[in-house]
PDB file of C-alpha atoms and ligand atoms in Angstrom:
ATOM      1  CA  MET A   1      14.212 -28.267  10.692  1.00 51.00           C
ATOM      2  CA  MET A   2      11.286 -25.898  11.051  1.00 57.00           C
ATOM      3  CA  SER A   3      10.089 -24.263  14.233  1.00 60.00           C
ATOM      4  CA  ASN A   4       6.400 -23.860  15.076  1.00 59.00           C
ATOM      5  CA  ASP A   5       6.684 -20.285  13.859  1.00 60.00           C
ATOM      6  CA  ASP A   6       7.948 -21.496  10.518  1.00 59.00           C
ATOM      7  CA  THR A   7       5.139 -24.014  10.221  1.00 53.00           C
ATOM      8  CA  ALA A   8       2.672 -21.184  10.751  1.00 55.00           C
ATOM      9  CA  ARG A   9       4.414 -19.262   7.982  1.00 54.00           C
ATOM     10  CA  VAL A  10       4.077 -22.187   5.607  1.00 51.00           C
ATOM     11  CA  LYS A  11       0.372 -22.459   6.309  1.00 49.00           C
ATOM     12  CA  ASN A  12      -0.411 -18.756   6.223  1.00 48.00           C
ATOM     13  CA  SER A  13      -1.101 -17.115   2.944  1.00 46.00           C
ATOM     14  CA  SER A  14       1.734 -14.821   1.923  1.00 48.00           C
ATOM     15  CA  ARG A  15      -0.865 -12.151   1.183  1.00 55.00           C
ATOM     16  CA  VAL A  16      -2.019 -11.480   4.721  1.00 53.00           C
ATOM     17  CA  ASN A  17      -0.050  -8.244   4.633  1.00 56.00           C
ATOM     18  CA  ASN A  18      -0.548  -5.392   2.230  1.00 75.00           C
ATOM     19  CA  GLU A  19       1.112  -5.334  -1.130  1.00 92.00           C
ATOM     20  CA  LEU A  20       4.733  -4.281  -1.364  1.00 96.00           C
ATOM     21  CA  ILE A  21       4.716  -3.347  -5.032  1.00 97.00           C
ATOM     22  CA  SER A  22       1.796  -2.381  -7.192  1.00 96.00           C
ATOM     23  CA  ILE A  23       2.109  -2.278 -10.985  1.00 97.00           C
ATOM     24  CA  LYS A  24      -0.784  -0.683 -12.837  1.00 97.00           C
ATOM     25  CA  ASN A  25      -1.296  -0.538 -16.616  1.00 97.00           C
ATOM     26  CA  VAL A  26       2.414  -0.511 -17.300  1.00 98.00           C
ATOM     27  CA  SER A  27       3.595  -0.381 -20.903  1.00 97.00           C
ATOM     28  CA  LEU A  28       7.022   0.328 -22.319  1.00 97.00           C
ATOM     29  CA  ILE A  29       7.889   1.276 -25.871  1.00 97.00           C
ATOM     30  CA  TYR A  30      11.565   1.487 -26.854  1.00 96.00           C
ATOM     31  CA  LYS A  31      11.711   4.489 -29.176  1.00 94.00           C
ATOM     32  CA  SER A  32      14.470   5.400 -31.590  1.00 91.00           C
ATOM     33  CA  LYS A  33      14.528   7.560 -34.711  1.00 92.00           C
ATOM     34  CA  ALA A  34      14.004   4.525 -36.899  1.00 92.00           C
ATOM     35  CA  SER A  35      11.593   2.431 -34.864  1.00 93.00           C
ATOM     36  CA  LYS A  36       9.207   1.946 -31.994  1.00 94.00           C
ATOM     37  CA  ILE A  37       9.399  -1.381 -30.230  1.00 93.00           C
ATOM     38  CA  PRO A  38       6.537  -2.107 -27.834  1.00 94.00           C
ATOM     39  CA  ALA A  39       8.320  -4.329 -25.316  1.00 96.00           C
ATOM     40  CA  ILE A  40       5.609  -4.814 -22.677  1.00 97.00           C
ATOM     41  CA  GLU A  41       1.957  -3.844 -22.671  1.00 96.00           C
ATOM     42  CA  ASN A  42      -0.675  -3.324 -20.035  1.00 96.00           C
ATOM     43  CA  ILE A  43       1.043  -5.149 -17.184  1.00 97.00           C
ATOM     44  CA  ASN A  44      -0.941  -5.332 -13.935  1.00 97.00           C
ATOM     45  CA  PHE A  45      -0.056  -7.170 -10.747  1.00 97.00           C
ATOM     46  CA  ASN A  46       0.804  -6.701  -7.099  1.00 97.00           C
ATOM     47  CA  LEU A  47       3.751  -8.212  -5.286  1.00 97.00           C
ATOM     48  CA  TYR A  48       3.173  -9.133  -1.657  1.00 96.00           C
ATOM     49  CA  HIS A  49       5.621  -9.203   1.260  1.00 95.00           C
ATOM     50  CA  GLY A  50       7.550 -12.448   1.461  1.00 95.00           C
ATOM     51  CA  GLU A  51       6.576 -13.801  -1.944  1.00 97.00           C
ATOM     52  CA  PHE A  52       9.091 -15.595  -4.147  1.00 98.00           C
ATOM     53  CA  VAL A  53       7.822 -14.723  -7.604  1.00 98.00           C
ATOM     54  CA  CYS A  54       9.340 -16.489 -10.603  1.00 98.00           C
ATOM     55  CA  VAL A  55       8.839 -14.940 -14.037  1.00 98.00           C
ATOM     56  CA  MET A  56       8.961 -17.038 -17.178  1.00 97.00           C
ATOM     57  CA  GLY A  57       8.399 -16.392 -20.859  1.00 94.00           C
ATOM     58  CA  PRO A  58      10.032 -16.768 -24.254  1.00 92.00           C
ATOM     59  CA  SER A  59      13.210 -14.885 -25.044  1.00 92.00           C
ATOM     60  CA  GLY A  60      12.486 -11.255 -25.906  1.00 93.00           C
ATOM     61  CA  CYS A  61       9.068 -11.147 -24.191  1.00 94.00           C
ATOM     62  CA  GLY A  62      10.101  -8.246 -21.964  1.00 96.00           C
ATOM     63  CA  LYS A  63      11.103  -9.933 -18.705  1.00 97.00           C
ATOM     64  CA  SER A  64      14.269  -7.870 -18.288  1.00 97.00           C
ATOM     65  CA  THR A  65      12.400  -4.743 -19.311  1.00 97.00           C
ATOM     66  CA  LEU A  66       9.901  -5.370 -16.522  1.00 97.00           C
ATOM     67  CA  LEU A  67      12.682  -5.988 -13.991  1.00 97.00           C
ATOM     68  CA  ASN A  68      14.516  -2.849 -15.098  1.00 97.00           C
ATOM     69  CA  ILE A  69      11.351  -0.838 -14.543  1.00 97.00           C
ATOM     70  CA  LEU A  70      10.959  -2.319 -11.042  1.00 97.00           C
ATOM     71  CA  ALA A  71      14.616  -1.516 -10.336  1.00 96.00           C
ATOM     72  CA  GLY A  72      14.070   2.077 -11.479  1.00 96.00           C
ATOM     73  CA  PHE A  73      16.637   1.828 -14.289  1.00 96.00           C
ATOM     74  CA  ILE A  74      14.007   2.769 -16.893  1.00 96.00           C
ATOM     75  CA  LYS A  75      10.686   4.602 -16.701  1.00 96.00           C
ATOM     76  CA  PRO A  76       7.550   3.026 -18.145  1.00 97.00           C
ATOM     77  CA  THR A  77       6.002   4.778 -21.147  1.00 97.00           C
ATOM     78  CA  ASN A  78       2.620   4.442 -19.443  1.00 97.00           C
ATOM     79  CA  GLY A  79       1.307   3.331 -16.085  1.00 97.00           C
ATOM     80  CA  SER A  80       2.568   3.464 -12.543  1.00 96.00           C
ATOM     81  CA  VAL A  81       4.852   1.390 -10.346  1.00 97.00           C
ATOM     82  CA  MET A  82       4.535   1.942  -6.607  1.00 96.00           C
ATOM     83  CA  LEU A  83       6.643   0.571  -3.769  1.00 96.00           C
ATOM     84  CA  ASN A  84       4.922   0.931  -0.401  1.00 93.00           C
ATOM     85  CA  GLN A  85       2.506   3.413  -1.991  1.00 91.00           C
ATOM     86  CA  THR A  86       5.346   5.606  -3.264  1.00 93.00           C
ATOM     87  CA  GLU A  87       6.128   5.886  -6.957  1.00 95.00           C
ATOM     88  CA  ILE A  88       9.434   4.318  -8.045  1.00 95.00           C
ATOM     89  CA  LYS A  89      11.282   7.207  -9.662  1.00 92.00           C
ATOM     90  CA  GLY A  90      14.829   5.938  -9.989  1.00 91.00           C
ATOM     91  CA  ILE A  91      17.321   3.584  -8.430  1.00 90.00           C
ATOM     92  CA  ASP A  92      17.679   3.423  -4.658  1.00 89.00           C
ATOM     93  CA  TRP A  93      18.662   0.949  -1.952  1.00 89.00           C
ATOM     94  CA  HIS A  94      15.126  -0.372  -1.513  1.00 91.00           C
ATOM     95  CA  ARG A  95      15.598  -2.670  -4.475  1.00 92.00           C
ATOM     96  CA  GLY A  96      18.637  -4.929  -4.751  1.00 94.00           C
ATOM     97  CA  VAL A  97      19.417  -6.234  -8.231  1.00 94.00           C
ATOM     98  CA  VAL A  98      21.294  -9.415  -9.150  1.00 94.00           C
ATOM     99  CA  PHE A  99      22.192 -10.119 -12.798  1.00 92.00           C
ATOM    100  CA  GLN A 100      23.397 -13.195 -14.659  1.00 89.00           C
ATOM    101  CA  ASN A 101      26.871 -11.631 -14.851  1.00 88.00           C
ATOM    102  CA  PRO A 102      27.389  -9.951 -11.505  1.00 86.00           C
ATOM    103  CA  PRO A 103      28.826  -6.439 -11.877  1.00 88.00           C
ATOM    104  CA  LEU A 104      31.560  -6.944  -9.293  1.00 89.00           C
ATOM    105  CA  TYR A 105      34.985  -5.319  -9.217  1.00 90.00           C
ATOM    106  CA  GLU A 106      37.060  -8.297 -10.339  1.00 91.00           C
ATOM    107  CA  TRP A 107      40.371  -6.976  -9.016  1.00 93.00           C
ATOM    108  CA  PHE A 108      38.963  -6.158  -5.544  1.00 95.00           C
ATOM    109  CA  SER A 109      38.511  -8.627  -2.712  1.00 96.00           C
ATOM    110  CA  VAL A 110      35.132 -10.141  -1.941  1.00 96.00           C
ATOM    111  CA  ARG A 111      35.029  -8.144   1.296  1.00 96.00           C
ATOM    112  CA  LYS A 112      35.683  -4.861  -0.530  1.00 95.00           C
ATOM    113  CA  ASN A 113      32.954  -5.611  -3.050  1.00 95.00           C
ATOM    114  CA  ILE A 114      30.427  -6.320  -0.311  1.00 95.00           C
ATOM    115  CA  ALA A 115      31.550  -3.129   1.461  1.00 95.00           C
ATOM    116  CA  PHE A 116      30.648  -0.990  -1.524  1.00 93.00           C
ATOM    117  CA  GLY A 117      26.976  -0.332  -0.639  1.00 92.00           C
ATOM    118  CA  PRO A 118      27.587   0.347   3.068  1.00 93.00           C
ATOM    119  CA  MET A 119      30.432   2.718   2.113  1.00 92.00           C
ATOM    120  CA  VAL A 120      28.289   4.704  -0.295  1.00 91.00           C
ATOM    121  CA  ARG A 121      25.526   4.793   2.316  1.00 91.00           C
ATOM    122  CA  LYS A 122      28.141   6.069   4.802  1.00 93.00           C
ATOM    123  CA  LEU A 123      27.323   3.580   7.566  1.00 93.00           C
ATOM    124  CA  PRO A 124      29.343   4.105  10.753  1.00 94.00           C
ATOM    125  CA  LYS A 125      32.647   2.163  10.577  1.00 94.00           C
ATOM    126  CA  LYS A 126      31.785  -0.281  13.356  1.00 95.00           C
ATOM    127  CA  THR A 127      28.324  -1.102  11.976  1.00 94.00           C
ATOM    128  CA  MET A 128      29.806  -1.474   8.527  1.00 94.00           C
ATOM    129  CA  LYS A 129      32.425  -3.978   9.720  1.00 95.00           C
ATOM    130  CA  GLU A 130      29.842  -6.012  11.598  1.00 95.00           C
ATOM    131  CA  GLN A 131      27.459  -6.030   8.651  1.00 95.00           C
ATOM    132  CA  ILE A 132      30.132  -7.111   6.195  1.00 96.00           C
ATOM    133  CA  GLU A 133      31.148 -10.062   8.362  1.00 96.00           C
ATOM    134  CA  LEU A 134      27.491 -10.959   8.949  1.00 95.00           C
ATOM    135  CA  TYR A 135      26.692 -11.069   5.237  1.00 94.00           C
ATOM    136  CA  LEU A 136      29.935 -12.853   4.309  1.00 95.00           C
ATOM    137  CA  ASN A 137      28.802 -15.453   6.793  1.00 93.00           C
ATOM    138  CA  LYS A 138      25.235 -15.621   5.515  1.00 92.00           C
ATOM    139  CA  VAL A 139      26.399 -16.469   2.003  1.00 93.00           C
ATOM    140  CA  GLY A 140      29.162 -18.806   3.177  1.00 93.00           C
ATOM    141  CA  LEU A 141      32.066 -16.745   1.861  1.00 94.00           C
ATOM    142  CA  GLN A 142      33.873 -15.928   5.108  1.00 95.00           C
ATOM    143  CA  GLU A 143      36.861 -18.072   4.123  1.00 96.00           C
ATOM    144  CA  PHE A 144      37.061 -16.369   0.744  1.00 96.00           C
ATOM    145  CA  ALA A 145      36.680 -12.806   1.985  1.00 96.00           C
ATOM    146  CA  ASP A 146      40.214 -11.805   1.040  1.00 97.00           C
ATOM    147  CA  LYS A 147      40.198 -13.507  -2.348  1.00 96.00           C
ATOM    148  CA  LYS A 148      39.928 -11.305  -5.408  1.00 96.00           C
ATOM    149  CA  VAL A 149      36.682 -11.740  -7.310  1.00 95.00           C
ATOM    150  CA  TYR A 150      38.491 -13.074 -10.408  1.00 95.00           C
ATOM    151  CA  GLU A 151      39.737 -15.964  -8.274  1.00 95.00           C
ATOM    152  CA  LEU A 152      36.193 -17.115  -7.485  1.00 94.00           C
ATOM    153  CA  SER A 153      34.025 -19.727  -9.227  1.00 92.00           C
ATOM    154  CA  GLY A 154      30.790 -18.637 -10.908  1.00 93.00           C
ATOM    155  CA  GLY A 155      28.648 -19.797  -7.986  1.00 93.00           C
ATOM    156  CA  MET A 156      30.808 -17.933  -5.482  1.00 94.00           C
ATOM    157  CA  LYS A 157      30.613 -14.774  -7.572  1.00 94.00           C
ATOM    158  CA  GLN A 158      26.837 -15.014  -7.439  1.00 94.00           C
ATOM    159  CA  ARG A 159      26.966 -15.470  -3.659  1.00 94.00           C
ATOM    160  CA  ALA A 160      29.092 -12.316  -3.450  1.00 95.00           C
ATOM    161  CA  ALA A 161      26.618 -10.463  -5.671  1.00 95.00           C
ATOM    162  CA  ILE A 162      23.694 -11.618  -3.518  1.00 95.00           C
ATOM    163  CA  ALA A 163      25.515 -10.521  -0.345  1.00 95.00           C
ATOM    164  CA  SER A 164      26.249  -7.120  -1.947  1.00 95.00           C
ATOM    165  CA  ALA A 165      22.541  -6.685  -2.627  1.00 94.00           C
ATOM    166  CA  LEU A 166      21.245  -8.037   0.703  1.00 94.00           C
ATOM    167  CA  ILE A 167      23.616  -5.982   2.847  1.00 95.00           C
ATOM    168  CA  ASN A 168      21.646  -2.858   1.911  1.00 94.00           C
ATOM    169  CA  ASN A 169      18.557  -4.477   3.423  1.00 94.00           C
ATOM    170  CA  PRO A 170      16.414  -3.994   0.301  1.00 95.00           C
ATOM    171  CA  GLU A 171      12.636  -4.439   0.405  1.00 95.00           C
ATOM    172  CA  ILE A 172      12.914  -6.734  -2.587  1.00 97.00           C
ATOM    173  CA  LEU A 173      15.592  -8.688  -4.404  1.00 97.00           C
ATOM    174  CA  LEU A 174      15.284  -8.451  -8.202  1.00 97.00           C
ATOM    175  CA  MET A 175      17.113 -11.291  -9.945  1.00 97.00           C
ATOM    176  CA  ASP A 176      17.510 -11.528 -13.733  1.00 97.00           C
ATOM    177  CA  GLU A 177      18.377 -15.124 -14.696  1.00 96.00           C
ATOM    178  CA  PRO A 178      20.981 -15.172 -11.925  1.00 95.00           C
ATOM    179  CA  PHE A 179      21.941 -18.831 -12.352  1.00 94.00           C
ATOM    180  CA  GLY A 180      21.654 -18.931 -16.152  1.00 93.00           C
ATOM    181  CA  ALA A 181      25.394 -19.117 -16.761  1.00 91.00           C
ATOM    182  CA  LEU A 182      26.204 -21.764 -14.127  1.00 92.00           C
ATOM    183  CA  ASP A 183      26.819 -25.463 -14.722  1.00 93.00           C
ATOM    184  CA  ALA A 184      24.027 -27.854 -13.745  1.00 94.00           C
ATOM    185  CA  LEU A 185      25.450 -28.957 -10.410  1.00 93.00           C
ATOM    186  CA  THR A 186      26.362 -25.455  -9.210  1.00 93.00           C
ATOM    187  CA  ARG A 187      22.978 -24.294 -10.365  1.00 95.00           C
ATOM    188  CA  GLU A 188      21.207 -26.819  -8.142  1.00 94.00           C
ATOM    189  CA  GLN A 189      23.358 -25.799  -5.191  1.00 93.00           C
ATOM    190  CA  MET A 190      22.550 -22.140  -5.832  1.00 94.00           C
ATOM    191  CA  GLN A 191      18.826 -22.906  -6.022  1.00 96.00           C
ATOM    192  CA  GLN A 192      19.014 -24.550  -2.614  1.00 95.00           C
ATOM    193  CA  PHE A 193      21.056 -21.576  -1.392  1.00 94.00           C
ATOM    194  CA  ILE A 194      18.619 -18.887  -2.564  1.00 96.00           C
ATOM    195  CA  ARG A 195      15.652 -20.850  -1.189  1.00 97.00           C
ATOM    196  CA  THR A 196      17.344 -20.884   2.224  1.00 94.00           C
ATOM    197  CA  ILE A 197      18.212 -17.178   1.976  1.00 94.00           C
ATOM    198  CA  TRP A 198      14.594 -16.390   1.057  1.00 96.00           C
ATOM    199  CA  TRP A 199      13.239 -18.476   3.915  1.00 95.00           C
ATOM    200  CA  SER A 200      15.576 -17.181   6.603  1.00 93.00           C
ATOM    201  CA  SER A 201      15.576 -13.519   5.531  1.00 92.00           C
ATOM    202  CA  LYS A 202      11.814 -13.373   4.784  1.00 92.00           C
ATOM    203  CA  LYS A 203      12.700 -11.183   1.779  1.00 95.00           C
ATOM    204  CA  THR A 204      10.468 -10.695  -1.225  1.00 97.00           C
ATOM    205  CA  ILE A 205      12.142 -12.035  -4.376  1.00 98.00           C
ATOM    206  CA  PHE A 206      11.320 -11.326  -8.025  1.00 98.00           C
ATOM    207  CA  PHE A 207      13.225 -13.899 -10.041  1.00 98.00           C
ATOM    208  CA  ILE A 208      13.433 -14.227 -13.823  1.00 98.00           C
ATOM    209  CA  THR A 209      14.307 -17.634 -15.207  1.00 97.00           C
ATOM    210  CA  HIS A 210      14.325 -19.551 -18.488  1.00 91.00           C
ATOM    211  CA  ASP A 211      14.040 -22.824 -16.667  1.00 95.00           C
ATOM    212  CA  VAL A 212      10.580 -24.163 -15.840  1.00 96.00           C
ATOM    213  CA  ASP A 213      11.934 -26.551 -13.176  1.00 96.00           C
ATOM    214  CA  GLU A 214      13.780 -23.702 -11.493  1.00 97.00           C
ATOM    215  CA  ALA A 215      10.595 -21.594 -11.439  1.00 98.00           C
ATOM    216  CA  LEU A 216       8.554 -24.400  -9.863  1.00 98.00           C
ATOM    217  CA  LEU A 217      11.257 -25.506  -7.427  1.00 97.00           C
ATOM    218  CA  LEU A 218      11.775 -21.974  -6.084  1.00 98.00           C
ATOM    219  CA  GLY A 219       8.673 -19.845  -6.498  1.00 98.00           C
ATOM    220  CA  THR A 220       5.654 -19.395  -4.282  1.00 97.00           C
ATOM    221  CA  ARG A 221       4.110 -17.837  -7.367  1.00 98.00           C
ATOM    222  CA  VAL A 222       4.772 -18.033 -11.097  1.00 98.00           C
ATOM    223  CA  LEU A 223       4.085 -15.344 -13.703  1.00 98.00           C
ATOM    224  CA  VAL A 224       4.147 -16.397 -17.351  1.00 97.00           C
ATOM    225  CA  MET A 225       4.566 -13.806 -20.105  1.00 96.00           C
ATOM    226  CA  SER A 226       3.848 -13.952 -23.837  1.00 93.00           C
ATOM    227  CA  LYS A 227       5.785 -11.929 -26.352  1.00 85.00           C
ATOM    228  CA  HIS A 228       5.340  -9.024 -28.774  1.00 85.00           C
ATOM    229  CA  PRO A 229       4.435  -7.036 -26.789  1.00 89.00           C
ATOM    230  CA  GLY A 230       4.923  -8.864 -23.503  1.00 93.00           C
ATOM    231  CA  LYS A 231       1.785  -9.538 -21.473  1.00 95.00           C
ATOM    232  CA  ILE A 232       1.079 -11.634 -18.402  1.00 96.00           C
ATOM    233  CA  VAL A 233      -0.779 -14.745 -19.570  1.00 95.00           C
ATOM    234  CA  ALA A 234      -0.716 -16.733 -16.325  1.00 96.00           C
ATOM    235  CA  ASP A 235      -0.259 -15.859 -12.675  1.00 97.00           C
ATOM    236  CA  PHE A 236      -0.643 -18.584 -10.075  1.00 96.00           C
ATOM    237  CA  GLN A 237       0.566 -19.577  -6.630  1.00 96.00           C
ATOM    238  CA  THR A 238       2.494 -22.766  -6.079  1.00 96.00           C
ATOM    239  CA  ASP A 239       3.802 -24.604  -3.021  1.00 96.00           C
ATOM    240  CA  PHE A 240       6.588 -26.922  -4.153  1.00 97.00           C
ATOM    241  CA  THR A 241       9.288 -24.760  -2.586  1.00 97.00           C
ATOM    242  CA  LYS A 242       7.491 -24.892   0.761  1.00 95.00           C
ATOM    243  CA  SER A 243       7.160 -28.702   0.494  1.00 96.00           C
ATOM    244  CA  ILE A 244      10.907 -28.867  -0.133  1.00 96.00           C
ATOM    245  CA  ILE A 245      11.594 -26.794   2.989  1.00 95.00           C
ATOM    246  CA  GLU A 246       9.098 -28.791   5.068  1.00 94.00           C
ATOM    247  CA  SER A 247      10.356 -32.204   4.019  1.00 95.00           C
ATOM    248  CA  ASP A 248      14.024 -31.251   3.623  1.00 94.00           C
ATOM    249  CA  SER A 249      13.988 -33.075   0.285  1.00 94.00           C
ATOM    250  CA  ASP A 250      13.192 -32.184  -3.315  1.00 93.00           C
ATOM    251  CA  ASN A 251      11.378 -35.447  -4.057  1.00 95.00           C
ATOM    252  CA  VAL A 252       8.277 -33.433  -4.901  1.00 96.00           C
ATOM    253  CA  ARG A 253       9.859 -32.711  -8.301  1.00 95.00           C
ATOM    254  CA  TYR A 254       9.148 -36.318  -9.282  1.00 96.00           C
ATOM    255  CA  SER A 255       5.448 -36.075  -8.407  1.00 97.00           C
ATOM    256  CA  GLU A 256       2.588 -36.187 -10.904  1.00 97.00           C
ATOM    257  CA  ARG A 257       1.473 -32.766  -9.679  1.00 96.00           C
ATOM    258  CA  PHE A 258       4.855 -31.243 -10.488  1.00 97.00           C
ATOM    259  CA  HIS A 259       4.875 -32.900 -13.907  1.00 97.00           C
ATOM    260  CA  GLN A 260       1.434 -31.480 -14.706  1.00 97.00           C
ATOM    261  CA  LYS A 261       2.319 -27.931 -13.669  1.00 97.00           C
ATOM    262  CA  ARG A 262       5.499 -28.168 -15.687  1.00 96.00           C
ATOM    263  CA  ASN A 263       3.635 -29.245 -18.834  1.00 96.00           C
ATOM    264  CA  TYR A 264       1.035 -26.544 -18.314  1.00 95.00           C
ATOM    265  CA  ILE A 265       3.686 -23.817 -18.263  1.00 96.00           C
ATOM    266  CA  LEU A 266       5.621 -25.238 -21.211  1.00 95.00           C
ATOM    267  CA  GLN A 267       2.420 -25.399 -23.250  1.00 94.00           C
ATOM    268  CA  LEU A 268       1.615 -21.786 -22.422  1.00 92.00           C
ATOM    269  CA  ILE A 269       5.071 -20.667 -23.497  1.00 90.00           C
ATOM    270  CA  ASN A 270       5.243 -22.736 -26.666  1.00 86.00           C
ATOM    271  CA  GLN A 271       1.718 -21.863 -27.811  1.00 79.00           C
ATOM    272  CA  ARG A 272       2.549 -18.227 -28.303  1.00 56.00           C
TER     273      ARG A 272
HETATM  274  P1  ADP B   1      13.623 -10.709 -22.244  1.00 51.25           P
HETATM  275  O1  ADP B   1      14.384 -10.307 -21.027  1.00 51.25           O
HETATM  276  O2  ADP B   1      12.303 -11.361 -21.931  1.00 51.25           O
HETATM  277  O3  ADP B   1      14.430 -11.579 -23.153  1.00 51.25           O
HETATM  278  P2  ADP B   1      13.809  -7.892 -22.982  1.00 51.25           P
HETATM  279  O4  ADP B   1      13.088  -7.157 -21.928  1.00 51.25           O
HETATM  280  O5  ADP B   1      15.290  -7.896 -22.922  1.00 51.25           O
HETATM  281  O6  ADP B   1      13.249  -9.397 -23.070  1.00 51.25           O
HETATM  282  O7  ADP B   1      13.392  -7.317 -24.401  1.00 51.25           O
HETATM  283  C1  ADP B   1      12.042  -7.165 -24.826  1.00 51.25           C
HETATM  284  C2  ADP B   1      12.002  -6.610 -26.241  1.00 51.25           C
HETATM  285  O8  ADP B   1      12.493  -5.276 -26.252  1.00 51.25           O
HETATM  286  C3  ADP B   1      12.860  -7.377 -27.242  1.00 51.25           C
HETATM  287  O9  ADP B   1      12.195  -7.364 -28.476  1.00 51.25           O
HETATM  288  C4  ADP B   1      14.135  -6.578 -27.293  1.00 51.25           C
HETATM  289  O10 ADP B   1      14.779  -6.732 -28.530  1.00 51.25           O
HETATM  290  C5  ADP B   1      13.640  -5.164 -27.075  1.00 51.25           C
HETATM  291  N1  ADP B   1      14.630  -4.308 -26.379  1.00 51.25           N
HETATM  292  C6  ADP B   1      15.198  -4.567 -25.164  1.00 51.25           C
HETATM  293  N2  ADP B   1      15.999  -3.569 -24.777  1.00 51.25           N
HETATM  294  C7  ADP B   1      15.950  -2.646 -25.765  1.00 51.25           C
HETATM  295  C8  ADP B   1      16.564  -1.360 -25.977  1.00 51.25           C
HETATM  296  N3  ADP B   1      17.377  -0.830 -25.060  1.00 51.25           N
HETATM  297  N4  ADP B   1      16.269  -0.702 -27.118  1.00 51.25           N
HETATM  298  C9  ADP B   1      15.440  -1.225 -28.031  1.00 51.25           C
HETATM  299  N5  ADP B   1      14.831  -2.415 -27.905  1.00 51.25           N
HETATM  300  C10 ADP B   1      15.065  -3.121 -26.800  1.00 51.25           C
HETATM  301 MG1   MG B   2      16.292 -10.856 -20.308  1.00 51.25          MG
END
């Protein structure tokens, strides 16, 4: 159930605050001796605090390239990417990344995996312990804390990966098709899970997906990209995820409005 505070959050625009990330004229060309592949071209948008942005587009349109630039894994060929008015120059704890195949240490326990970030950041022992238990709890893995990662199901591995990212208190969570490898039922459970995490943590999320329903059921905003080289062809706000939170039901997915938005996106993607 929502408090009055939460209701105010639903009603307020997510853009009342300043932008968190600003991407200006970003292009990336993959260069090798033999070829030059323009992956994305002239990308411009801002991300605002608390948004849940879902990115869609055909395979190879540059979604992962864009996410890798935001993460600081690769530098754009042109343009600038700013986080809180400071240029993103490499990887740091401000951006937590979650991939389809979580890069966890399979032979370590869940607790040890989640401890990795706090250990590298050299948090005081007591704080570290408290934080680890807090985040194990948040993702519902407290009972599995001593299990080795290889003993976990796919959904649980993703929960562990999300906890490992969130424990560093990033400004934004960057997720690259995180539920793409899960079976349908687990996938739905994980969608509900990440929606709840987003709502309770107030984090900004940048979420790449192949699945138009997933984008509409989760996002407060959808970006659609076209390929060769990737450009943003649509950028709109949407409120299905907030309806789902408000009504505690996902019946909105059967509405005419949902159906229309879905067709609109599919047409955009298939046209190009
Ligand atoms: P998406 O995630 O939307 O499927 P990517 O960002 O992975 O797309 O790739 C965009 C384009 O750039 C594709 O044509 C892909 O083949 C190419 N590409 C991706 N990574 C590299 C790389 N490291 N070197 C050369 N080309 C790449
Ligand atoms: Mg990709």
